[in-house]
């Protein structure tokens, strides 16, 4: 059993790889003052960067859990999501309305992916 932790701090690691499975910590927008479209786009760009760093990509995402501040934002967030997910590679997904760590945050994502081989 191999466990690799990347960018580890006291509270969490940004990436954990166990055997051929990658776990990303929750990702949020780079700039929380933006609207839901821009927050979702920059959040997903961070996911792309972390997956690449871990040896994977969005076609290898197994599951995603999205936390959204209000379901009123659901359709706008999904429009960005649907354009980001490669056709035929949609992961198992859940989306829940949740209180956010900071008031200005509108969306957060947690991802599990397979290592690209």
Coordinates of N, CA, C and O in Angstrom, one line a residue:
X1 N 0.9 -1.2 0.0 CA 0.0 0.0 0.0 C 0.9 1.2 0.0 O 1.7 1.4 0.9
X2 N 0.7 2.1 -1.0 CA 1.4 3.3 -1.1 C 0.5 4.5 -0.9 O -0.5 4.6 -1.6
X3 N 0.9 5.4 0.0 CA 0.2 6.7 0.1 C 1.2 7.8 -0.1 O 2.2 7.9 0.6
X4 N 0.9 8.7 -1.0 CA 1.7 9.9 -1.3 C 0.9 11.1 -1.0 O -0.3 11.3 -1.4
X5 N 1.4 12.1 -0.2 CA 0.8 13.3 0.2 C 1.5 14.5 -0.4 O 2.8 14.5 -0.3
X6 N 0.8 15.4 -1.1 CA 1.5 16.5 -1.7 C 0.9 17.8 -1.2 O -0.3 17.9 -0.9
X7 N 1.8 18.8 -1.0 CA 1.4 20.1 -0.5 C 0.7 19.9 0.8 O -0.4 20.4 1.1
X8 N 1.4 19.2 1.7 CA 0.8 18.9 3.0 C 1.1 20.0 4.0 O 2.3 20.5 4.1
X9 N 0.1 20.4 4.7 CA 0.2 21.4 5.8 C -0.4 20.8 7.1 O -0.7 19.6 7.1
X10 N -0.5 21.5 8.1 CA -1.0 21.0 9.4 C -2.4 20.4 9.3 O -2.7 19.3 9.8
X11 N -3.3 21.1 8.6 CA -4.7 20.7 8.5 C -5.0 19.7 7.4 O -5.9 18.9 7.5
X12 N -4.3 19.8 6.3 CA -4.7 18.9 5.1 C -3.5 18.9 4.1 O -2.6 19.7 4.1
X13 N -3.7 17.9 3.2 CA -2.9 17.8 2.0 C -3.7 18.3 0.9 O -4.9 17.9 0.8
X14 N -3.2 19.0 -0.1 CA -4.0 19.4 -1.3 C -4.2 18.2 -2.2 O -5.3 18.1 -2.8
X15 N -3.3 17.2 -2.2 CA -3.4 16.0 -3.0 C -3.0 14.8 -2.2 O -1.9 14.9 -1.5
X16 N -3.8 13.7 -2.2 CA -3.4 12.5 -1.6 C -3.6 11.4 -2.7 O -4.6 11.3 -3.3
X17 N -2.5 10.6 -2.9 CA -2.6 9.5 -3.8 C -2.4 8.2 -3.1 O -1.4 8.0 -2.4
X18 N -3.4 7.3 -3.2 CA -3.4 6.0 -2.6 C -3.5 5.0 -3.7 O -4.5 4.9 -4.4
X19 N -2.4 4.2 -3.9 CA -2.3 3.3 -5.1 C -2.6 4.1 -6.3 O -1.8 5.0 -6.6
X20 N -3.6 3.9 -7.1 CA -3.9 4.6 -8.3 C -5.1 5.5 -8.2 O -5.7 5.9 -9.2
X21 N -5.4 5.9 -7.0 CA -6.6 6.8 -6.8 C -6.1 8.2 -6.2 O -5.3 8.2 -5.3
X22 N -6.5 9.3 -6.8 CA -6.1 10.6 -6.4 C -7.3 11.3 -5.7 O -8.4 11.2 -6.1
X23 N -7.0 11.9 -4.5 CA -8.0 12.6 -3.7 C -7.6 14.1 -3.7 O -6.4 14.3 -3.2
X24 N -8.4 15.0 -4.1 CA -8.1 16.4 -4.0 C -8.9 17.0 -2.8 O -10.0 16.7 -2.6
X25 N -8.2 17.9 -2.1 CA -8.9 18.6 -1.0 C -9.9 19.6 -1.7 O -9.9 19.8 -2.9
X26 N -10.8 20.1 -1.0 CA -11.8 21.0 -1.5 C -11.1 22.2 -2.2 O -10.2 22.8 -1.7
X27 N -11.6 22.5 -3.4 CA -11.1 23.7 -4.2 C -12.2 24.7 -4.3 O -13.3 24.4 -4.5
X28 N -11.7 26.0 -4.2 CA -12.6 27.1 -4.3 C -12.0 28.1 -5.4 O -10.9 27.9 -5.8
X29 N -12.8 29.1 -5.7 CA -12.3 30.1 -6.7 C -11.1 30.8 -6.2 O -10.8 31.0 -5.0
X30 N -10.3 31.2 -7.1 CA -9.1 32.0 -6.9 C -9.4 33.4 -6.3 O -8.8 33.9 -5.3
X31 N -10.5 34.0 -6.8 CA -11.0 35.3 -6.3 C -12.5 35.2 -6.0 O -13.3 35.1 -6.9
X32 N -12.8 35.2 -4.7 CA -14.2 35.0 -4.2 C -15.1 36.2 -4.5 O -16.3 36.1 -4.2
X33 N -14.6 37.3 -5.0 CA -15.4 38.4 -5.3 C -16.1 38.3 -6.6 O -17.0 39.1 -7.0
X34 N -15.8 37.2 -7.4 CA -16.4 37.0 -8.7 C -17.8 36.4 -8.6 O -18.2 35.9 -7.6
X35 N -18.5 36.4 -9.8 CA -19.8 35.8 -9.8 C -19.7 34.3 -9.9 O -18.6 33.7 -10.0
X36 N -20.8 33.6 -9.9 CA -20.8 32.1 -9.9 C -20.1 31.5 -11.1 O -19.4 30.5 -11.0
X37 N -20.3 32.1 -12.3 CA -19.6 31.6 -13.5 C -18.1 31.7 -13.3 O -17.4 30.7 -13.6
X38 N -17.6 32.8 -13.0 CA -16.2 33.0 -12.8 C -15.6 32.1 -11.7 O -14.5 31.6 -11.8
X39 N -16.3 32.1 -10.6 CA -15.9 31.2 -9.4 C -15.8 29.8 -9.9 O -14.8 29.1 -9.6
X40 N -16.8 29.3 -10.6 CA -16.8 27.9 -11.0 C -15.6 27.7 -12.0 O -14.9 26.7 -11.9
X41 N -15.4 28.6 -13.0 CA -14.4 28.4 -14.0 C -13.0 28.4 -13.3 O -12.2 27.5 -13.6
X42 N -12.7 29.3 -12.4 CA -11.4 29.3 -11.8 C -11.2 28.1 -10.8 O -10.1 27.6 -10.7
X43 N -12.3 27.7 -10.1 CA -12.2 26.5 -9.3 C -11.9 25.3 -10.1 O -11.0 24.5 -9.7
X44 N -12.5 25.1 -11.3 CA -12.2 24.0 -12.1 C -10.8 24.1 -12.8 O -10.2 23.0 -13.0
X45 N -10.4 25.3 -13.0 CA -9.0 25.4 -13.5 C -8.0 24.9 -12.5 O -7.0 24.3 -12.8
X46 N -8.3 25.2 -11.2 CA -7.4 24.7 -10.1 C -7.4 23.2 -10.1 O -6.4 22.5 -9.9
X47 N -8.6 22.6 -10.3 CA -8.7 21.1 -10.3 C -7.9 20.6 -11.5 O -7.1 19.6 -11.3
X48 N -7.9 21.2 -12.6 CA -7.1 20.8 -13.8 C -5.6 20.8 -13.4 O -4.9 19.8 -13.7
X49 N -5.2 21.8 -12.8 CA -3.8 22.0 -12.4 C -3.4 20.9 -11.4 O -2.3 20.3 -11.5
X50 N -4.2 20.7 -10.4 CA -3.8 19.7 -9.4 C -3.9 18.2 -10.0 O -3.0 17.4 -9.6
X51 N -4.8 18.0 -10.8 CA -4.9 16.6 -11.5 C -3.6 16.4 -12.3 O -3.1 15.3 -12.3
X52 N -3.2 17.4 -13.1 CA -2.0 17.3 -13.9 C -0.8 17.0 -13.0 O 0.0 16.2 -13.3
X53 N -0.7 17.8 -11.9 CA 0.4 17.6 -10.9 C 0.4 16.1 -10.4 O 1.5 15.6 -10.1
X54 N -0.8 15.6 -10.2 CA -0.9 14.2 -9.6 C -0.8 13.1 -10.7 O -0.9 11.9 -10.4
X55 N -0.7 13.5 -12.0 CA -0.6 12.5 -13.0 C -2.0 12.0 -13.6 O -2.2 10.9 -13.9
X56 N -2.9 13.0 -13.7 CA -4.3 12.6 -14.2 C -4.8 13.8 -14.9 O -4.1 14.8 -15.3
X57 N -6.1 13.7 -15.3 CA -6.8 14.8 -16.0 C -8.3 14.6 -15.8 O -8.7 13.6 -15.1
X58 N -9.1 15.5 -16.3 CA -10.5 15.5 -16.1 C -11.2 14.3 -16.7 O -12.3 13.9 -16.2
X59 N -10.6 13.6 -17.7 CA -11.2 12.4 -18.2 C -11.1 11.2 -17.2 O -11.8 10.2 -17.4
X60 N -10.3 11.4 -16.2 CA -10.1 10.3 -15.2 C -10.8 10.6 -13.9 O -10.5 9.9 -12.9
X61 N -11.6 11.6 -13.8 CA -12.3 11.9 -12.5 C -13.4 10.8 -12.3 O -14.2 10.5 -13.2
X62 N -13.3 10.2 -11.1 CA -14.3 9.2 -10.8 C -15.5 9.7 -10.1 O -16.6 9.3 -10.4
X63 N -15.3 10.7 -9.2 CA -16.4 11.3 -8.5 C -16.1 12.8 -8.1 O -14.9 13.1 -8.0
X64 N -17.2 13.6 -8.1 CA -17.0 14.9 -7.7 C -18.2 15.3 -6.7 O -19.3 14.9 -7.0
X65 N -17.9 16.0 -5.7 CA -18.9 16.5 -4.8 C -18.8 18.0 -4.8 O -17.7 18.6 -4.5
X66 N -19.9 18.7 -5.2 CA -20.0 20.1 -5.3 C -20.8 20.6 -4.1 O -21.8 20.1 -3.8
X67 N -20.3 21.7 -3.5 CA -21.0 22.4 -2.4 C -21.3 23.8 -3.0 O -20.4 24.5 -3.4
X68 N -22.6 24.1 -3.0 CA -23.0 25.4 -3.5 C -23.7 26.2 -2.5 O -24.5 25.7 -1.7
X69 N -23.5 27.5 -2.4 CA -24.0 28.3 -1.4 C -25.5 28.4 -1.4 O -26.2 28.4 -0.4
X70 N -26.1 28.4 -2.6 CA -27.5 28.5 -2.8 C -27.9 27.8 -4.1 O -27.3 27.9 -5.1
X71 N -29.0 27.0 -4.0 CA -29.5 26.3 -5.2 C -30.0 27.2 -6.3 O -30.2 26.8 -7.4
X72 N -30.1 28.5 -5.9 CA -30.5 29.5 -6.9 C -29.4 29.6 -8.0 O -29.6 30.1 -9.1
X73 N -28.1 29.2 -7.6 CA -27.0 29.3 -8.5 C -26.7 28.0 -9.2 O -25.8 28.0 -10.1
X74 N -27.5 27.0 -9.0 CA -27.3 25.7 -9.5 C -27.2 25.7 -11.1 O -26.3 25.1 -11.7
X75 N -28.2 26.3 -11.8 CA -28.2 26.3 -13.2 C -27.0 27.0 -13.8 O -26.4 26.4 -14.8
X76 N -26.6 28.1 -13.3 CA -25.4 28.8 -13.8 C -24.1 28.0 -13.5 O -23.3 28.0 -14.4
X77 N -24.0 27.4 -12.4 CA -22.8 26.6 -12.1 C -22.8 25.4 -13.0 O -21.8 25.1 -13.6
X78 N -24.0 24.8 -13.3 CA -24.0 23.6 -14.2 C -23.6 23.9 -15.6 O -23.1 23.1 -16.3
X79 N -24.0 25.1 -16.0 CA -23.6 25.5 -17.4 C -22.1 25.5 -17.6 O -21.6 25.0 -18.6
X80 N -21.4 26.0 -16.6 CA -19.9 26.0 -16.6 C -19.4 24.5 -16.5 O -18.5 24.1 -17.3
X81 N -20.0 23.8 -15.6 CA -19.6 22.4 -15.4 C -19.8 21.6 -16.6 O -18.9 20.8 -17.0
X82 N -20.9 21.7 -17.3 CA -21.2 20.9 -18.4 C -20.3 21.2 -19.6 O -20.0 20.3 -20.4
X83 N -19.8 22.4 -19.7 CA -18.8 22.8 -20.7 C -17.4 22.3 -20.4 O -16.6 22.2 -21.3
X84 N -17.2 22.0 -19.1 CA -15.8 21.6 -18.6 C -15.6 20.1 -18.7 O -14.6 19.6 -19.0
X85 N -16.7 19.3 -18.4 CA -16.6 17.9 -18.4 C -16.5 17.3 -19.8 O -17.4 17.7 -20.6
X86 N -15.5 16.5 -20.1 CA -15.4 16.0 -21.5 C -16.6 15.1 -21.8 O -17.0 14.2 -20.9
X87 N -17.1 15.2 -23.0 CA -18.2 14.3 -23.4 C -17.9 12.9 -23.2 O -16.8 12.4 -23.6
X88 N -18.8 12.1 -22.6 CA -18.6 10.7 -22.3 C -17.7 10.4 -21.1 O -17.5 9.2 -20.8
X89 N -17.3 11.4 -20.4 CA -16.5 11.2 -19.2 C -17.0 11.8 -17.9 O -16.3 12.2 -17.0
X90 N -18.4 11.9 -17.9 CA -19.0 12.5 -16.7 C -18.8 11.6 -15.5 O -19.0 10.4 -15.5
X91 N -18.3 12.2 -14.4 CA -18.0 11.4 -13.2 C -19.3 11.2 -12.4 O -20.3 11.8 -12.6
X92 N -19.3 10.3 -11.4 CA -20.4 10.2 -10.4 C -20.3 11.6 -9.7 O -19.2 12.1 -9.5
X93 N -21.5 12.2 -9.4 CA -21.5 13.5 -8.9 C -22.6 13.7 -7.9 O -23.7 13.2 -8.1
X94 N -22.3 14.5 -6.9 CA -23.3 15.0 -6.0 C -23.2 16.5 -5.9 O -22.1 17.0 -6.0
X95 N -24.3 17.2 -5.6 CA -24.2 18.7 -5.4 C -25.2 19.0 -4.3 O -26.4 18.6 -4.3
X96 N -24.7 19.6 -3.3 CA -25.5 20.0 -2.1 C -25.4 21.4 -1.8 O -24.3 22.1 -2.0
X97 N -26.4 22.0 -1.3 CA -26.4 23.4 -0.8 C -25.7 23.3 0.6 O -26.0 22.5 1.4
X98 N -24.8 24.3 0.8 CA -24.0 24.2 2.1 C -23.5 25.6 2.5 O -23.3 26.5 1.7
X99 N -23.4 25.7 3.8 CA -22.7 26.9 4.3 C -21.2 26.9 3.9 O -20.6 25.8 3.9
X100 N -20.7 28.0 3.5 CA -19.3 28.1 3.0 C -18.4 28.6 4.1 O -18.8 29.2 5.0
X101 N -17.1 28.3 3.9 CA -16.1 28.7 4.9 C -16.0 30.2 5.0 O -15.6 30.7 6.1
X102 N -16.2 30.9 3.9 CA -16.1 32.3 3.8 C -17.4 32.8 3.2 O -17.9 32.2 2.2
X103 N -18.0 33.9 3.6 CA -19.3 34.4 3.1 C -19.3 34.6 1.6 O -20.3 34.3 1.0
X104 N -18.2 35.1 1.0 CA -18.2 35.4 -0.4 C -18.0 34.2 -1.3 O -18.3 34.3 -2.5
X105 N -17.7 33.1 -0.8 CA -17.5 31.9 -1.6 C -18.9 31.4 -2.0 O -19.9 31.3 -1.2
X106 N -19.0 31.0 -3.3 CA -20.3 30.5 -3.8 C -20.3 29.0 -4.1 O -21.4 28.4 -4.2
X107 N -19.1 28.4 -4.4 CA -19.0 27.0 -4.8 C -17.7 26.4 -4.4 O -16.7 27.1 -4.3
X108 N -17.7 25.1 -4.0 CA -16.5 24.4 -3.7 C -16.6 23.0 -4.3 O -17.8 22.5 -4.4
X109 N -15.5 22.4 -4.6 CA -15.6 21.0 -5.2 C -14.5 20.1 -4.5 O -13.4 20.6 -4.2
X110 N -14.9 18.9 -4.3 CA -13.9 17.9 -3.9 C -14.0 16.8 -4.9 O -15.0 16.4 -5.4
X111 N -12.8 16.3 -5.3 CA -12.6 15.4 -6.5 C -11.9 14.1 -6.1 O -10.9 14.2 -5.3
X112 N -12.3 13.0 -6.6 CA -11.6 11.7 -6.6 C -11.3 11.3 -8.0 O -12.3 11.3 -8.8
X113 N -10.1 11.0 -8.4 CA -9.8 10.6 -9.8 C -8.8 9.4 -9.8 O -8.2 9.1 -8.8
X114 N -8.7 8.8 -10.9 CA -7.8 7.7 -11.2 C -6.5 8.3 -11.8 O -6.6 9.3 -12.5
X115 N -5.4 7.7 -11.5 CA -4.1 8.1 -12.1 C -4.2 7.7 -13.6 O -4.7 6.6 -13.9
X116 N -3.8 8.6 -14.4 CA -3.7 8.4 -15.9 C -2.6 7.4 -16.2 O -1.5 7.6 -15.7
X117 N -2.9 6.4 -17.0 CA -1.8 5.4 -17.3 C -1.6 5.3 -18.8 O -2.4 5.6 -19.5

